[in-house]
Short mmCIF file of C-alpha atoms and ligand atoms in Angstrom, two decimals:
data_model
loop_
_atom_site.label_atom_id
_atom_site.label_comp_id
_atom_site.label_asym_id
_atom_site.label_seq_id
_atom_site.Cartn_x
_atom_site.Cartn_y
_atom_site.Cartn_z
CA UNK V 1 38.91 -23.26 52.13
CA UNK V 2 40.50 -23.79 48.73
CA UNK V 3 42.79 -20.82 48.22
CA UNK V 4 44.10 -19.92 44.84
CA UNK V 5 46.85 -17.42 44.33
CA UNK V 6 45.16 -14.08 43.47
CA UNK V 7 46.11 -13.92 39.81
CA UNK V 8 45.16 -17.52 39.25
CA UNK V 9 41.93 -16.92 41.12
CA UNK V 10 40.94 -14.04 38.85
CA UNK V 11 41.90 -16.03 35.79
CA UNK V 12 39.89 -18.99 36.97
CA UNK V 13 36.91 -16.73 37.75
CA UNK V 14 37.03 -15.44 34.21
CA UNK V 15 37.23 -18.94 32.83
CA UNK V 16 34.42 -19.90 35.16
CA UNK V 17 32.21 -17.08 33.89
CA UNK V 18 32.92 -18.05 30.32
CA UNK V 19 32.55 -21.78 30.46
CA UNK V 20 31.09 -23.10 33.70
CA UNK V 21 27.50 -22.03 33.25
CA UNK V 22 27.01 -25.11 31.09
CA UNK V 23 28.95 -27.46 33.41
CA UNK V 24 27.14 -26.89 36.71
CA UNK V 25 30.42 -27.01 38.65
CA UNK V 26 32.31 -24.54 40.79
CA UNK V 27 35.32 -22.63 39.56
CA UNK V 28 37.65 -24.90 41.57
CA UNK V 29 36.33 -28.10 40.16
CA UNK V 30 38.34 -29.46 37.24
CA UNK V 31 36.12 -30.79 34.55
CA UNK V 32 36.50 -33.74 32.27
CA UNK V 33 35.00 -31.64 29.45
CA UNK V 34 37.69 -31.71 26.82
CA UNK V 35 37.08 -28.11 25.81
CA UNK V 36 37.35 -26.64 29.31
CA UNK V 37 40.41 -24.56 29.95
CA UNK V 38 42.61 -25.86 32.82
CA UNK V 39 42.97 -23.45 35.74
CA UNK V 40 46.28 -21.64 35.91
CA UNK V 41 48.52 -21.61 38.97
CA UNK V 42 48.39 -24.07 41.82
CA UNK V 43 45.53 -24.72 44.17
CA UNK V 44 46.82 -23.91 47.66
CA UNK V 45 45.52 -25.91 50.63
CA UNK V 46 45.84 -24.55 54.17
CA UNK V 47 46.96 -27.14 56.74
CA UNK V 48 46.80 -26.34 60.47
CA UNK V 49 48.22 -28.07 63.54
CA UNK V 50 48.82 -27.08 67.17
CA UNK V 51 52.49 -27.95 67.64
CA UNK V 52 55.58 -25.91 66.83
CA UNK V 53 57.94 -26.07 63.87
CA UNK V 54 60.27 -28.60 65.53
CA UNK V 55 57.50 -31.18 65.93
CA UNK V 56 57.11 -34.32 63.82
CA UNK V 57 53.65 -33.05 62.81
CA UNK V 58 55.28 -30.00 61.27
CA UNK V 59 58.22 -31.84 59.70
CA UNK V 60 55.83 -34.52 58.43
CA UNK V 61 53.54 -31.84 57.00
CA UNK V 62 56.52 -30.27 55.18
CA UNK V 63 57.45 -33.65 53.73
CA UNK V 64 53.80 -34.22 52.77
CA UNK V 65 53.68 -30.79 51.07
CA UNK V 66 56.81 -31.67 49.11
CA UNK V 67 55.30 -34.99 47.99
CA UNK V 68 52.00 -33.33 47.03
CA UNK V 69 53.75 -30.72 44.93
CA UNK V 70 55.87 -33.33 43.18
CA UNK V 71 53.07 -35.84 42.59
CA UNK V 72 50.69 -33.18 41.30
CA UNK V 73 53.28 -31.69 38.97
CA UNK V 74 52.93 -28.37 40.86
CA UNK V 75 49.14 -28.17 40.52
CA UNK V 76 48.57 -28.58 44.25
CA UNK V 77 50.40 -26.85 47.10
CA UNK V 78 50.09 -27.14 50.88
CA UNK V 79 50.71 -24.15 53.16
CA UNK V 80 51.31 -25.07 56.80
CA UNK V 81 50.10 -23.09 59.83
CA UNK V 82 51.71 -24.41 63.08
CA UNK V 83 51.39 -23.42 66.76
CA UNK V 84 47.60 -23.39 66.85
CA UNK V 85 47.71 -20.14 64.80
CA UNK V 86 44.39 -21.13 63.24
CA UNK V 87 42.85 -22.60 66.40
CA UNK V 88 43.07 -25.52 68.80
CA UNK V 89 42.48 -29.12 67.72
CA UNK V 90 38.71 -28.99 68.15
CA UNK V 91 38.26 -25.67 66.36
CA UNK V 92 40.56 -26.77 63.52
CA UNK V 93 38.44 -29.89 62.97
CA UNK V 94 35.26 -27.80 63.09
CA UNK V 95 36.77 -25.41 60.53
CA UNK V 96 37.41 -28.38 58.24
CA UNK V 97 33.78 -29.43 58.62
CA UNK V 98 32.69 -25.95 57.57
CA UNK V 99 35.21 -25.86 54.72
CA UNK V 100 37.03 -22.79 56.08
CA UNK V 101 40.19 -24.87 56.67
CA UNK V 102 41.44 -27.46 54.18
CA UNK V 103 43.63 -29.79 56.21
CA UNK V 104 44.82 -30.71 59.68
CA UNK V 105 47.27 -33.08 61.37
CA UNK V 106 46.22 -33.91 64.93
CA UNK V 107 46.68 -36.45 67.66
CA UNK V 108 43.86 -38.97 67.22
CA UNK V 109 42.75 -38.51 70.84
CA UNK V 110 41.85 -34.90 70.11
CA UNK V 111 39.36 -36.08 67.49
CA UNK V 112 37.24 -38.49 69.50
CA UNK V 113 34.42 -35.92 69.74
CA UNK V 114 34.07 -36.40 65.98
CA UNK V 115 34.92 -40.11 65.72
CA UNK V 116 34.27 -41.84 69.06
CA UNK V 117 35.75 -45.16 67.87
CA UNK V 118 39.21 -43.54 67.73
CA UNK V 119 39.18 -43.98 71.51
CA UNK V 120 39.79 -47.68 71.01
CA UNK V 121 43.34 -47.01 69.87
CA UNK V 122 43.95 -45.06 73.08
CA UNK V 123 43.19 -47.98 75.36
CA UNK V 124 46.16 -48.14 77.73
CA UNK V 125 48.79 -50.79 76.92
CA UNK V 126 46.74 -51.93 73.90
CA UNK V 127 49.62 -52.34 71.48
CA UNK V 128 52.57 -54.64 72.19
CA UNK V 129 54.88 -52.27 70.33
CA UNK V 130 54.90 -49.75 67.51
CA UNK V 131 54.93 -52.44 64.79
CA UNK V 132 51.71 -53.83 66.23
CA UNK V 133 50.17 -50.34 66.10
CA UNK V 134 51.23 -49.82 62.47
CA UNK V 135 49.79 -53.20 61.46
CA UNK V 136 46.42 -52.32 62.97
CA UNK V 137 46.25 -48.66 61.93
CA UNK V 138 47.46 -49.17 58.34
CA UNK V 139 45.36 -52.31 57.87
CA UNK V 140 41.62 -52.98 57.56
CA UNK V 141 40.78 -51.95 61.14
CA UNK V 142 42.44 -48.55 60.85
CA UNK V 143 40.86 -47.97 57.43
CA UNK V 144 37.42 -48.86 58.78
CA UNK V 145 37.74 -46.38 61.64
CA UNK V 146 39.06 -43.65 59.30
CA UNK V 147 35.85 -44.06 57.26
CA UNK V 148 33.88 -42.84 60.31
CA UNK V 149 35.20 -39.36 59.45
CA UNK V 150 33.13 -39.36 56.23
CA UNK V 151 29.91 -38.81 58.20
CA UNK V 152 31.52 -35.76 59.83
CA UNK V 153 32.46 -33.75 56.76
CA UNK V 154 36.13 -34.77 57.00
CA UNK V 155 38.20 -37.27 55.01
CA UNK V 156 40.69 -39.21 57.14
CA UNK V 157 43.65 -39.76 54.82
CA UNK V 158 46.10 -41.77 56.92
CA UNK V 159 47.41 -42.45 60.38
CA UNK V 160 50.67 -40.82 61.35
CA UNK V 161 52.26 -40.90 64.78
CA UNK V 162 52.44 -38.79 67.88
CA UNK V 163 54.25 -41.44 69.93
CA UNK V 164 54.14 -43.51 73.09
CA UNK V 165 52.84 -41.35 75.92
CA UNK V 166 54.70 -40.96 79.20
CA UNK V 167 53.88 -39.20 82.44
CA UNK V 168 55.60 -36.02 83.61
CA UNK V 169 55.03 -34.05 86.80
CA UNK V 170 56.60 -31.46 89.05
CA UNK V 171 55.96 -33.19 92.40
CA UNK V 172 57.76 -36.56 92.65
CA UNK V 173 59.31 -39.44 90.71
CA UNK V 174 56.74 -42.02 89.56
CA UNK V 175 57.57 -45.70 89.81
CA UNK V 176 54.27 -47.42 90.69
CA UNK V 177 50.56 -46.64 90.30
CA UNK V 178 50.54 -45.69 93.96
CA UNK V 179 52.84 -42.73 93.22
CA UNK V 180 50.20 -41.24 90.93
CA UNK V 181 47.54 -40.95 93.61
CA UNK V 182 46.26 -37.42 94.18
CA UNK V 183 48.27 -35.83 91.35
CA UNK V 184 46.39 -33.33 89.25
CA UNK V 185 47.19 -34.45 85.69
CA UNK V 186 46.26 -32.53 82.59
CA UNK V 187 44.80 -34.99 80.09
CA UNK V 188 43.60 -34.67 76.53
CA UNK V 189 39.90 -34.00 76.07
CA UNK V 190 39.02 -37.66 75.76
CA UNK V 191 36.71 -39.41 78.23
CA UNK V 192 38.68 -42.66 78.11
CA UNK V 193 41.81 -40.96 79.46
CA UNK V 194 39.77 -39.35 82.24
CA UNK V 195 38.42 -42.82 83.14
CA UNK V 196 41.75 -44.60 83.50
CA UNK V 197 43.54 -41.78 85.33
CA UNK V 198 40.66 -41.81 87.80
CA UNK V 199 41.06 -45.57 88.19
CA UNK V 200 44.72 -44.90 89.04
CA UNK V 201 43.63 -42.43 91.74
CA UNK V 202 44.84 -39.28 89.96
CA UNK V 203 42.80 -36.13 89.46
CA UNK V 204 42.58 -35.87 85.64
CA UNK V 205 41.92 -32.40 84.20
CA UNK V 206 40.97 -32.30 80.49
CA UNK V 207 42.43 -29.31 78.68
CA UNK V 208 43.27 -28.26 75.11
CA UNK V 209 46.96 -28.51 74.25
CA UNK V 210 47.22 -24.78 73.55
CA UNK V 211 46.69 -24.10 77.30
CA UNK V 212 48.98 -26.77 78.73
CA UNK V 213 52.35 -24.99 79.01
CA UNK V 214 50.82 -22.08 80.96
CA UNK V 215 48.86 -24.43 83.23
CA UNK V 216 52.08 -26.30 84.09
CA UNK V 217 54.02 -23.10 84.53
CA UNK V 218 51.39 -21.63 86.85
CA UNK V 219 51.04 -25.01 88.59
CA UNK V 220 47.31 -25.15 87.97
CA UNK V 221 48.08 -28.82 87.33
CA UNK V 222 50.93 -31.00 88.65
CA UNK V 223 51.60 -33.01 85.54
CA UNK V 224 50.72 -34.03 82.02
CA UNK V 225 51.47 -36.93 79.72
CA UNK V 226 52.87 -36.85 76.21
CA UNK V 227 55.38 -38.54 73.93
CA UNK V 228 59.06 -37.84 74.65
CA UNK V 229 59.39 -35.92 71.42
CA UNK V 230 56.58 -33.54 72.48
CA UNK V 231 58.09 -33.04 75.93
CA UNK V 232 61.35 -32.16 74.18
CA UNK V 233 60.25 -30.08 71.18
CA UNK V 234 57.51 -28.18 73.05
CA UNK V 235 59.90 -27.46 75.95
CA UNK V 236 57.77 -29.15 78.60
CA UNK V 237 61.07 -29.84 80.42
CA UNK V 238 61.13 -26.13 81.35
CA UNK V 239 58.05 -26.59 83.55
CA UNK V 240 58.26 -30.27 84.63
CA UNK V 241 60.95 -32.00 86.65
CA UNK V 242 60.10 -35.72 86.51
CA UNK V 243 59.37 -38.01 83.60
CA UNK V 244 58.40 -41.63 84.04
CA UNK V 245 58.57 -43.78 80.91
CA UNK V 246 55.19 -45.40 81.46
CA UNK V 247 54.39 -45.75 77.74
CA UNK V 248 50.78 -46.10 78.87
CA UNK V 249 49.13 -45.12 75.57
CA UNK V 250 50.25 -45.26 71.95
CA UNK V 251 49.31 -41.86 70.54
CA UNK V 252 48.37 -42.10 66.89
CA UNK V 253 47.90 -39.02 64.73
CA UNK V 254 45.60 -38.47 61.75
CA UNK V 255 46.12 -36.37 58.65
CA UNK V 256 42.79 -35.14 57.32
CA UNK V 257 41.25 -33.00 54.64
CA UNK V 258 37.93 -31.16 54.69
CA UNK V 259 35.35 -33.13 52.70
CA UNK V 260 34.23 -29.84 51.12
CA UNK V 261 37.77 -29.28 49.84
CA UNK V 262 38.27 -32.91 48.82
CA UNK V 263 35.03 -33.06 46.84
CA UNK V 264 36.01 -29.98 44.84
CA UNK V 265 39.26 -31.55 43.68
CA UNK V 266 39.49 -33.62 40.49
CA UNK V 267 39.96 -37.35 41.06
CA UNK V 268 43.67 -37.34 40.18
CA UNK V 269 44.41 -34.66 42.82
CA UNK V 270 42.30 -36.50 45.41
CA UNK V 271 44.52 -39.52 44.71
CA UNK V 272 47.63 -37.37 45.15
CA UNK V 273 46.48 -36.37 48.65
CA UNK V 274 45.67 -39.95 49.67
CA UNK V 275 48.93 -41.38 48.34
CA UNK V 276 51.14 -38.60 49.70
CA UNK V 277 49.51 -38.88 53.16
CA UNK V 278 50.00 -42.65 53.27
CA UNK V 279 53.53 -42.56 51.93
CA UNK V 280 54.58 -39.83 54.36
CA UNK V 281 53.44 -41.98 57.33
CA UNK V 282 56.68 -44.01 57.26
CA UNK V 283 58.79 -40.87 56.98
CA UNK V 284 57.01 -39.18 59.89
CA UNK V 285 57.17 -42.27 62.11
CA UNK V 286 60.91 -42.62 61.48
CA UNK V 287 61.33 -38.96 62.28
CA UNK V 288 59.53 -39.50 65.62
CA UNK V 289 61.86 -42.39 66.43
CA UNK V 290 65.07 -40.47 65.69
CA UNK V 291 63.84 -37.43 67.57
CA UNK V 292 62.90 -39.51 70.61
CA UNK V 293 66.35 -41.14 70.71
CA UNK V 294 67.91 -37.68 70.66
CA UNK V 295 65.46 -36.29 73.24
CA UNK V 296 66.06 -39.13 75.70
CA UNK V 297 69.78 -38.34 75.62
CA UNK V 298 69.26 -34.62 76.04
CA UNK V 299 66.43 -34.35 78.59
CA UNK V 300 68.62 -35.01 81.66
CA UNK V 301 70.91 -32.15 80.61
CA UNK V 302 67.81 -29.99 80.35
CA UNK V 303 66.94 -30.68 83.97
CA UNK V 304 64.60 -33.67 83.79
CA UNK V 305 64.93 -36.70 86.02
CA UNK V 306 64.00 -39.80 84.02
CA UNK V 307 62.50 -42.98 85.54
CA UNK V 308 63.33 -45.55 82.85
CA UNK V 309 61.67 -48.56 84.46
CA UNK V 310 58.39 -47.81 86.16
CA UNK V 311 56.32 -50.87 87.06
CA UNK V 312 54.45 -51.04 83.74
CA UNK V 313 52.88 -54.41 84.56
CA UNK V 314 51.33 -52.90 87.69
CA UNK V 315 50.01 -49.93 85.70
CA UNK V 316 48.63 -52.28 83.06
CA UNK V 317 46.89 -54.49 85.61
CA UNK V 318 45.39 -51.49 87.40
CA UNK V 319 43.74 -50.00 84.32
CA UNK V 320 42.12 -53.21 83.00
CA UNK V 321 38.56 -52.16 84.06
CA UNK V 322 38.66 -49.46 81.39
CA UNK V 323 38.66 -52.20 78.70
CA UNK V 324 35.28 -53.53 79.83
CA UNK V 325 33.89 -50.02 80.20
CA UNK V 326 34.84 -49.03 76.64
CA UNK V 327 34.04 -52.38 75.02
CA UNK V 328 30.50 -51.71 76.20
CA UNK V 329 30.37 -47.95 75.54
CA UNK V 330 31.66 -48.30 72.00
CA UNK V 331 30.07 -51.68 71.36
CA UNK V 332 33.54 -52.81 70.40
CA UNK V 333 34.29 -56.06 72.23
CA UNK V 334 35.05 -57.91 68.97
CA UNK V 335 37.10 -55.07 67.54
CA UNK V 336 39.24 -54.89 70.68
CA UNK V 337 39.81 -58.66 70.45
CA UNK V 338 40.78 -58.31 66.80
CA UNK V 339 43.27 -55.57 67.64
CA UNK V 340 44.80 -57.57 70.46
CA UNK V 341 45.05 -60.64 68.22
CA UNK V 342 46.66 -58.82 65.28
CA UNK V 343 50.08 -60.36 64.79
C1 MLT Q 1 48.18 -33.28 73.56
O1 MLT Q 1 48.63 -33.69 74.61
O2 MLT Q 1 47.21 -32.53 73.47
C2 MLT Q 1 48.79 -33.74 72.30
O3 MLT Q 1 49.60 -34.85 72.49
C3 MLT Q 1 49.54 -32.61 71.71
C4 MLT Q 1 49.66 -32.94 70.28
O4 MLT Q 1 50.62 -33.61 69.94
O5 MLT Q 1 48.78 -32.56 69.52
#
């Protein structure tokens, strides 16, 4: 929901009553009519995410807010709500569809109920490295998939990063796919992840992020998988003993704005959001990298046992059937080929 500061809101209402009857627009919509008075005070956009203040989502959102304020000359402000205060990933996206929330940053896997093709980027061992992922996500393929959001009442502004996902658990060290068998692993609510963990012989349990810490603490599940920075900043090390650096999935993130909010903004402020989101991607990705370097050094001191060299080739070979399954389900054989062939 577009929120104006109260005084500005009243002023804009007054202006709206005086001049908008002839313009057919809402009070928030800037008009190109030369005679229309500009609204006073900034437009404030609410941005929600489910991680805490130490996360790259939060730091990236702060950097984004700074860029938006600067680029808009103070006309647009972003207020950030972390820790799932406004809901979990699914309810935040639904709120954007309804226009009761303006913006969200979320792991792309949490959004596949809205944009099924996002699952493609979560194919295990799809990207050779992060540079490969950036080339695909920031290029024509990523832009094409972001457009799928348009049909869902959301504007996908840019891809950010969550990070390479690794497996943690409280039962045993993991070196080979065989070690995973029988483990109850919390996974994101994405069918593709359920498929490949089943192929590996695990017992995948889909669950919203906001419930994960408690589930691990109460041992409702044995393990979970997330980027190193998440395991560190969200204190997963308090409830998990082993981490195996499987790097099985590259977790992208998406910064989005409600289409209802976006359509109410004048074109120049729409451009500010798009540019600031894209420009902040580099900043956020670098932040992830630095944080992960720091976390890897600190996790052993925090009680985690790290397996640095699990048999990734064996994991990769084992999960290959999921490629055929999803090429067919998403009618995406060519797109997968294009991604794999992106240099
Ligand atoms: C998850 O496991 O649900 C996500 O990786 C958490 C997040 O970063 O949103």
